[in-house]
Amino acid sequence: MQPARDWFPPSVPAAVFVRPVPVMHHRRLRLFPIGLVAGLVLLFPHTGSAQTGEQDTLARTALALSARQINVSYDSTLRADDPASRAVLDAATGEAAEIHLGRLEGNRALRIGPLGPEAGDDPPRSGPDHELWLARSGSTWVLDARPIPAEEDDEAESGTETDDADEPEAEPLEPVQIPLTHVVRPDDTSDTPLVTLVPSGDDSGELMLLWGEHYWSADFEFIELARRPRPERTSNIGPASSLTRDSDTSARWRGARLGTRNETVVATPTGETIQVLFQKELGTDHRDFAALESTADGEIVELSGGAAIRLRSEVSLRSGDTLIPTENLAPNFPGSYALWLQAVGDGWRLVFNHEADSWGTQHDPAFDAAEIDLTHVHGGATTDRPLQAYWVPRRPGEVGLVIHWGQHTWTTDFTIEN
Amino acid sequence: MRIRIRPLVVLTAMAVLTVLAAPVDALANNEADVTYYRDVLPIIQNNCQTCHREDDLNLGGVIAPMSFMSYAETRPWARAIARKVEAREMPPWFASGPKDVFSNERGLTDEEIGTLVRWVEAGAPAGETADAPEPHQFVENTSGGWSLGTPDFVFKLDEPYFIDDEVYDLNISFFKTLTETELPDDVWVRGWEFKTGAGSVAHHMCGFLRAPDPDVDAGAAAEKGAAAAGQLLTCIAEGAEAVMLPDGYGLRLEAGSTITYNMHFHKLPGEGSGVTTQPEIAFFVENRPVTHRVINDSIGNTGFELPPGVDNYRIGASRTLEKDTYVLTYWPHGHLRTKAARYTATYPDGREELLLDVPGYDQGWQETYKLKEPKLMPKGTRIDVSQWYDNSPQRAARYDFDPNLTPGHGPRTDDEMALGFIGYAVEIDAESTEGEN
């Protein structure tokens, strides 16, 4: 199996701490040579355990909207009934407490709660890389986001000259508390924390955390940042890229991919990724949505305005008796499928097709691989939701796929085959 | 990659020549019923010499590795010519259908093929020079090297650029904002032609026009490269030709526009391999009334991931026309792994039509398929483009790429593309916006 790549930052050693709040001492951060390169690094972070061969206990989830990414990695070994966890989760204790949950990383344009830039701000020198602590004080819950010291320190201290050498040193970053809405759901529990990143618009989404019988959420969005002024130029050399035969251009491929698609990815603690790509900006005002509303029995939903939804999974997935295997296109290659919605009687079906890079008008049943029934709900307050697809971790070893469009919601669950 | 295989073609052909030249010499005579000057030269003039001229002219389609401008130049290749025309590999035309709709369709009749074959079987005799037709007059011989004639404007990059010896694969955009002296007034243009100025080192050259916009800083936009370069004029690559629009069709060239010269150079690095380039774009003004505004665009899929080792993988793209559209050209574009391409139309009434089928795509021949007449496609017509890819070790051995890679969309020759370029026009009176679909 080809290694996972590109989606997630390096592994963060899992650590569970419970301690009173607020007790924090921060290194003074020295943020150096970032600029455009930082944006690319954040947009195309290196994979963690799967690349290094190491294993950790972190589960990961990522969402890219308009090529801007938010990543959350979190400790999958935390148990709700552990004493350390109960000290936080059990409201009966009454004391303020916190527990280290994981890490938040993402694009510089990410704003979540008070963390991140505001519209029109100059681009920050770095993305919102923070350790996340789930903290409670009475009935108030927050994600305490604590800046991660920049790795560029070593380079800076070694005297390496950078493009930003003349820029003033960045102010040290302070921890930020991200307010969480909180509800208790006794009927929907999880012994381990489960984080879902739900797209809600073309540039916005919601971070959801389920743990124990608690359910928290926080909205986030990607801000339109001010553009840096550029010198007036009227002729000659513009951008250039010189590559060799051996140049690794996978980041460019990914950049091109995210130029037109949005993406959600989840990764197992052993690093295998499950990805879904969907065309961005396919709103309910698009003719394809009107066509969806009149889909006849047996018909496939076509997307003239975008490519077919694309699944790429480094693990085989099972839905009931139906196996969606890896290596369907090539040995040692992730399972790659186009996903098609099909109206069947009063319900809906998800069709997996081997032509993973078909356009949304080009379903060829000769290449169908499998089909599974979908749960479908039509309704809700939000009527103009664009086409979206994302993964919901259900519990260890299980993941759900959710597809939204307008008031339609289709869901199905899979178990991860090892 | 044709640039890389061209020496191989030449060597192979020379080997064929070495083996076969002697028998041809032995058979040559001037008494045969088929002679070069009387029977063969007219065919070669009409079908071969457009490309088979002195090397490195680097005009639109002039990429042939040998010249057929004289008997002496042609005769050594006689058996190779017979073999290629019998196999219908020459003159090159890669579309299997539709037939008789493209103005630049190449091909020989059965009678012409028979003439060439009989000529070779007779020993490739020269015949009498008095039987020869008048030499073909190429427009570029009297127009400063431009195949469409003498242009009204030529915009050359202000300064030359040196492609270093170390360069293997370079994508670079140059830009130039037209001064009032260079273009004082807005004009309609009906033709344009490129010169890369870099010979066979140029893999492609794309030209873009961006009209002046007080809200857009010219330099900032240009620095973004092709993504912000505005209206695509066209791209040329090996085998591509210059563009001249039908009567009444035009593209608006506004005073103060910024031209982007998006260049892709590809060569083997090494001492002395460096080349100086100073690309040029020539424009031919349309002074007659223009009724249709021309737009060049691509129907593309940039989100793909080509699996390793597979030999038949389809990547698709589609566009539904937002208004009545007159289609002028198709140009399927892919790289080393691209093996076939197809355009189809699905009309609002459900009827389907094959627009272009290229079952044997070769990136060394970047053919633009030009319709004889603009083809009206009504609003709501869907154009689907499919391209098939061969990432197998067998093709890799032929085209020199790594079949274990899983390429996505990228500019390097070793990357891939799945773009179906299309040139089209909309009636100016019918335009509600900029005329784009």
PDB file of N, CA and C in Angstrom, chain A residues 246-284:
ATOM      1  N   ASP A 246      13.398  14.322 -11.608  1.00  0.00           N
ATOM      2  CA  ASP A 246      13.177  13.675 -10.319  1.00  0.00           C
ATOM      3  C   ASP A 246      12.473  14.579  -9.308  1.00  0.00           C
ATOM      4  N   SER A 247      12.069  15.761  -9.727  1.00  0.00           N
ATOM      5  CA  SER A 247      11.395  16.652  -8.776  1.00  0.00           C
ATOM      6  C   SER A 247      10.117  16.002  -8.254  1.00  0.00           C
ATOM      7  N   ASP A 248       9.894  16.170  -6.961  1.00  0.00           N
ATOM      8  CA  ASP A 248       8.652  15.678  -6.375  1.00  0.00           C
ATOM      9  C   ASP A 248       7.586  16.746  -6.588  1.00  0.00           C
ATOM     10  N   THR A 249       6.685  16.499  -7.487  1.00  0.00           N
ATOM     11  CA  THR A 249       5.651  17.486  -7.787  1.00  0.00           C
ATOM     12  C   THR A 249       4.302  17.089  -7.196  1.00  0.00           C
ATOM     13  N   SER A 250       4.315  16.193  -6.222  1.00  0.00           N
ATOM     14  CA  SER A 250       3.042  15.739  -5.654  1.00  0.00           C
ATOM     15  C   SER A 250       2.281  16.881  -4.985  1.00  0.00           C
ATOM     16  N   ALA A 251       3.011  17.852  -4.424  1.00  0.00           N
ATOM     17  CA  ALA A 251       2.310  18.989  -3.820  1.00  0.00           C
ATOM     18  C   ALA A 251       1.590  19.810  -4.879  1.00  0.00           C
ATOM     19  N   ARG A 252       2.169  19.889  -6.066  1.00  0.00           N
ATOM     20  CA  ARG A 252       1.494  20.597  -7.159  1.00  0.00           C
ATOM     21  C   ARG A 252       0.249  19.837  -7.596  1.00  0.00           C
ATOM     22  N   TRP A 253       0.372  18.527  -7.657  1.00  0.00           N
ATOM     23  CA  TRP A 253      -0.799  17.737  -8.041  1.00  0.00           C
ATOM     24  C   TRP A 253      -1.925  17.975  -7.038  1.00  0.00           C
ATOM     25  N   ARG A 254      -1.540  17.984  -5.771  1.00  0.00           N
ATOM     26  CA  ARG A 254      -2.554  18.188  -4.738  1.00  0.00           C
ATOM     27  C   ARG A 254      -3.131  19.598  -4.814  1.00  0.00           C
ATOM     28  N   GLY A 255      -2.257  20.554  -5.096  1.00  0.00           N
ATOM     29  CA  GLY A 255      -2.743  21.926  -5.242  1.00  0.00           C
ATOM     30  C   GLY A 255      -3.750  22.046  -6.373  1.00  0.00           C
ATOM     31  N   ALA A 256      -3.463  21.377  -7.480  1.00  0.00           N
ATOM     32  CA  ALA A 256      -4.405  21.402  -8.605  1.00  0.00           C
ATOM     33  C   ALA A 256      -5.717  20.730  -8.218  1.00  0.00           C
ATOM     34  N   ARG A 257      -5.592  19.653  -7.466  1.00  0.00           N
ATOM     35  CA  ARG A 257      -6.790  18.909  -7.046  1.00  0.00           C
ATOM     36  C   ARG A 257      -7.685  19.808  -6.190  1.00  0.00           C
ATOM     37  N   LEU A 258      -7.059  20.514  -5.245  1.00  0.00           N
ATOM     38  CA  LEU A 258      -7.842  21.337  -4.327  1.00  0.00           C
ATOM     39  C   LEU A 258      -8.224  22.673  -4.946  1.00  0.00           C
ATOM     40  N   GLY A 259      -7.775  22.914  -6.141  1.00  0.00           N
ATOM     41  CA  GLY A 259      -8.221  24.116  -6.829  1.00  0.00           C
ATOM     42  C   GLY A 259      -9.690  24.054  -7.206  1.00  0.00           C
ATOM     43  N   THR A 260     -10.184  22.854  -7.411  1.00  0.00           N
ATOM     44  CA  THR A 260     -11.584  22.717  -7.821  1.00  0.00           C
ATOM     45  C   THR A 260     -12.404  21.866  -6.868  1.00  0.00           C
ATOM     46  N   ARG A 261     -11.744  21.168  -5.976  1.00  0.00           N
ATOM     47  CA  ARG A 261     -12.484  20.258  -5.089  1.00  0.00           C
ATOM     48  C   ARG A 261     -12.259  20.641  -3.635  1.00  0.00           C
ATOM     49  N   ASN A 262     -13.218  20.289  -2.819  1.00  0.00           N
ATOM     50  CA  ASN A 262     -13.025  20.305  -1.374  1.00  0.00           C
ATOM     51  C   ASN A 262     -12.758  18.874  -0.928  1.00  0.00           C
ATOM     52  N   GLU A 263     -12.240  18.762   0.283  1.00  0.00           N
ATOM     53  CA  GLU A 263     -11.761  17.454   0.698  1.00  0.00           C
ATOM     54  C   GLU A 263     -11.981  17.254   2.186  1.00  0.00           C
ATOM     55  N   THR A 264     -12.399  16.086   2.547  1.00  0.00           N
ATOM     56  CA  THR A 264     -12.350  15.704   3.960  1.00  0.00           C
ATOM     57  C   THR A 264     -11.600  14.383   4.057  1.00  0.00           C
ATOM     58  N   VAL A 265     -10.833  14.282   5.119  1.00  0.00           N
ATOM     59  CA  VAL A 265     -10.007  13.098   5.327  1.00  0.00           C
ATOM     60  C   VAL A 265     -10.066  12.708   6.796  1.00  0.00           C
ATOM     61  N   VAL A 266     -10.150  11.437   7.046  1.00  0.00           N
ATOM     62  CA  VAL A 266      -9.901  10.928   8.390  1.00  0.00           C
ATOM     63  C   VAL A 266      -8.786   9.912   8.281  1.00  0.00           C
ATOM     64  N   ALA A 267      -8.041   9.790   9.370  1.00  0.00           N
ATOM     65  CA  ALA A 267      -6.954   8.817   9.384  1.00  0.00           C
ATOM     66  C   ALA A 267      -7.040   7.997  10.653  1.00  0.00           C
ATOM     67  N   THR A 268      -6.714   6.760  10.517  1.00  0.00           N
ATOM     68  CA  THR A 268      -6.702   5.883  11.680  1.00  0.00           C
ATOM     69  C   THR A 268      -5.457   6.175  12.507  1.00  0.00           C
ATOM     70  N   PRO A 269      -5.425   5.728  13.744  1.00  0.00           N
ATOM     71  CA  PRO A 269      -4.199   5.925  14.537  1.00  0.00           C
ATOM     72  C   PRO A 269      -2.977   5.275  13.903  1.00  0.00           C
ATOM     73  N   THR A 270      -3.171   4.321  13.028  1.00  0.00           N
ATOM     74  CA  THR A 270      -2.019   3.736  12.346  1.00  0.00           C
ATOM     75  C   THR A 270      -1.700   4.460  11.049  1.00  0.00           C
ATOM     76  N   GLY A 271      -2.411   5.531  10.769  1.00  0.00           N
ATOM     77  CA  GLY A 271      -2.005   6.423   9.697  1.00  0.00           C
ATOM     78  C   GLY A 271      -2.684   6.227   8.372  1.00  0.00           C
ATOM     79  N   GLU A 272      -3.531   5.222   8.220  1.00  0.00           N
ATOM     80  CA  GLU A 272      -4.191   5.049   6.930  1.00  0.00           C
ATOM     81  C   GLU A 272      -5.290   6.093   6.773  1.00  0.00           C
ATOM     82  N   THR A 273      -5.378   6.640   5.603  1.00  0.00           N
ATOM     83  CA  THR A 273      -6.329   7.722   5.369  1.00  0.00           C
ATOM     84  C   THR A 273      -7.532   7.245   4.558  1.00  0.00           C
ATOM     85  N   ILE A 274      -8.631   7.900   4.826  1.00  0.00           N
ATOM     86  CA  ILE A 274      -9.859   7.704   4.052  1.00  0.00           C
ATOM     87  C   ILE A 274     -10.289   9.102   3.620  1.00  0.00           C
ATOM     88  N   GLN A 275     -10.353   9.301   2.321  1.00  0.00           N
ATOM     89  CA  GLN A 275     -10.535  10.651   1.779  1.00  0.00           C
ATOM     90  C   GLN A 275     -11.766  10.694   0.879  1.00  0.00           C
ATOM     91  N   VAL A 276     -12.430  11.815   0.909  1.00  0.00           N
ATOM     92  CA  VAL A 276     -13.475  12.049  -0.078  1.00  0.00           C
ATOM     93  C   VAL A 276     -13.289  13.452  -0.647  1.00  0.00           C
ATOM     94  N   LEU A 277     -13.336  13.538  -1.969  1.00  0.00           N
ATOM     95  CA  LEU A 277     -13.222  14.814  -2.670  1.00  0.00           C
ATOM     96  C   LEU A 277     -14.569  15.134  -3.305  1.00  0.00           C
ATOM     97  N   PHE A 278     -14.988  16.373  -3.198  1.00  0.00           N
ATOM     98  CA  PHE A 278     -16.243  16.768  -3.834  1.00  0.00           C
ATOM     99  C   PHE A 278     -16.092  18.149  -4.452  1.00  0.00           C
ATOM    100  N   GLN A 279     -16.795  18.362  -5.534  1.00  0.00           N
ATOM    101  CA  GLN A 279     -16.684  19.616  -6.270  1.00  0.00           C
ATOM    102  C   GLN A 279     -17.109  20.781  -5.389  1.00  0.00           C
ATOM    103  N   LYS A 280     -16.355  21.848  -5.405  1.00  0.00           N
ATOM    104  CA  LYS A 280     -16.728  22.983  -4.578  1.00  0.00           C
ATOM    105  C   LYS A 280     -17.718  23.886  -5.313  1.00  0.00           C
ATOM    106  N   GLU A 281     -18.436  24.621  -4.532  1.00  0.00           N
ATOM    107  CA  GLU A 281     -19.343  25.659  -5.026  1.00  0.00           C
ATOM    108  C   GLU A 281     -20.438  25.115  -5.941  1.00  0.00           C
ATOM    109  N   LEU A 282     -20.913  23.931  -5.647  1.00  0.00           N
ATOM    110  CA  LEU A 282     -22.102  23.432  -6.333  1.00  0.00           C
ATOM    111  C   LEU A 282     -23.292  23.718  -5.419  1.00  0.00           C
ATOM    112  N   GLY A 283     -23.849  24.889  -5.590  1.00  0.00           N
ATOM    113  CA  GLY A 283     -24.894  25.345  -4.690  1.00  0.00           C
ATOM    114  C   GLY A 283     -26.264  24.849  -5.089  1.00  0.00           C
ATOM    115  N   THR A 284     -27.236  25.241  -4.301  1.00  0.00           N
ATOM    116  CA  THR A 284     -28.612  24.831  -4.599  1.00  0.00           C
ATOM    117  C   THR A 284     -29.209  25.660  -5.735  1.00  0.00           C
TER     118      THR A 284
END
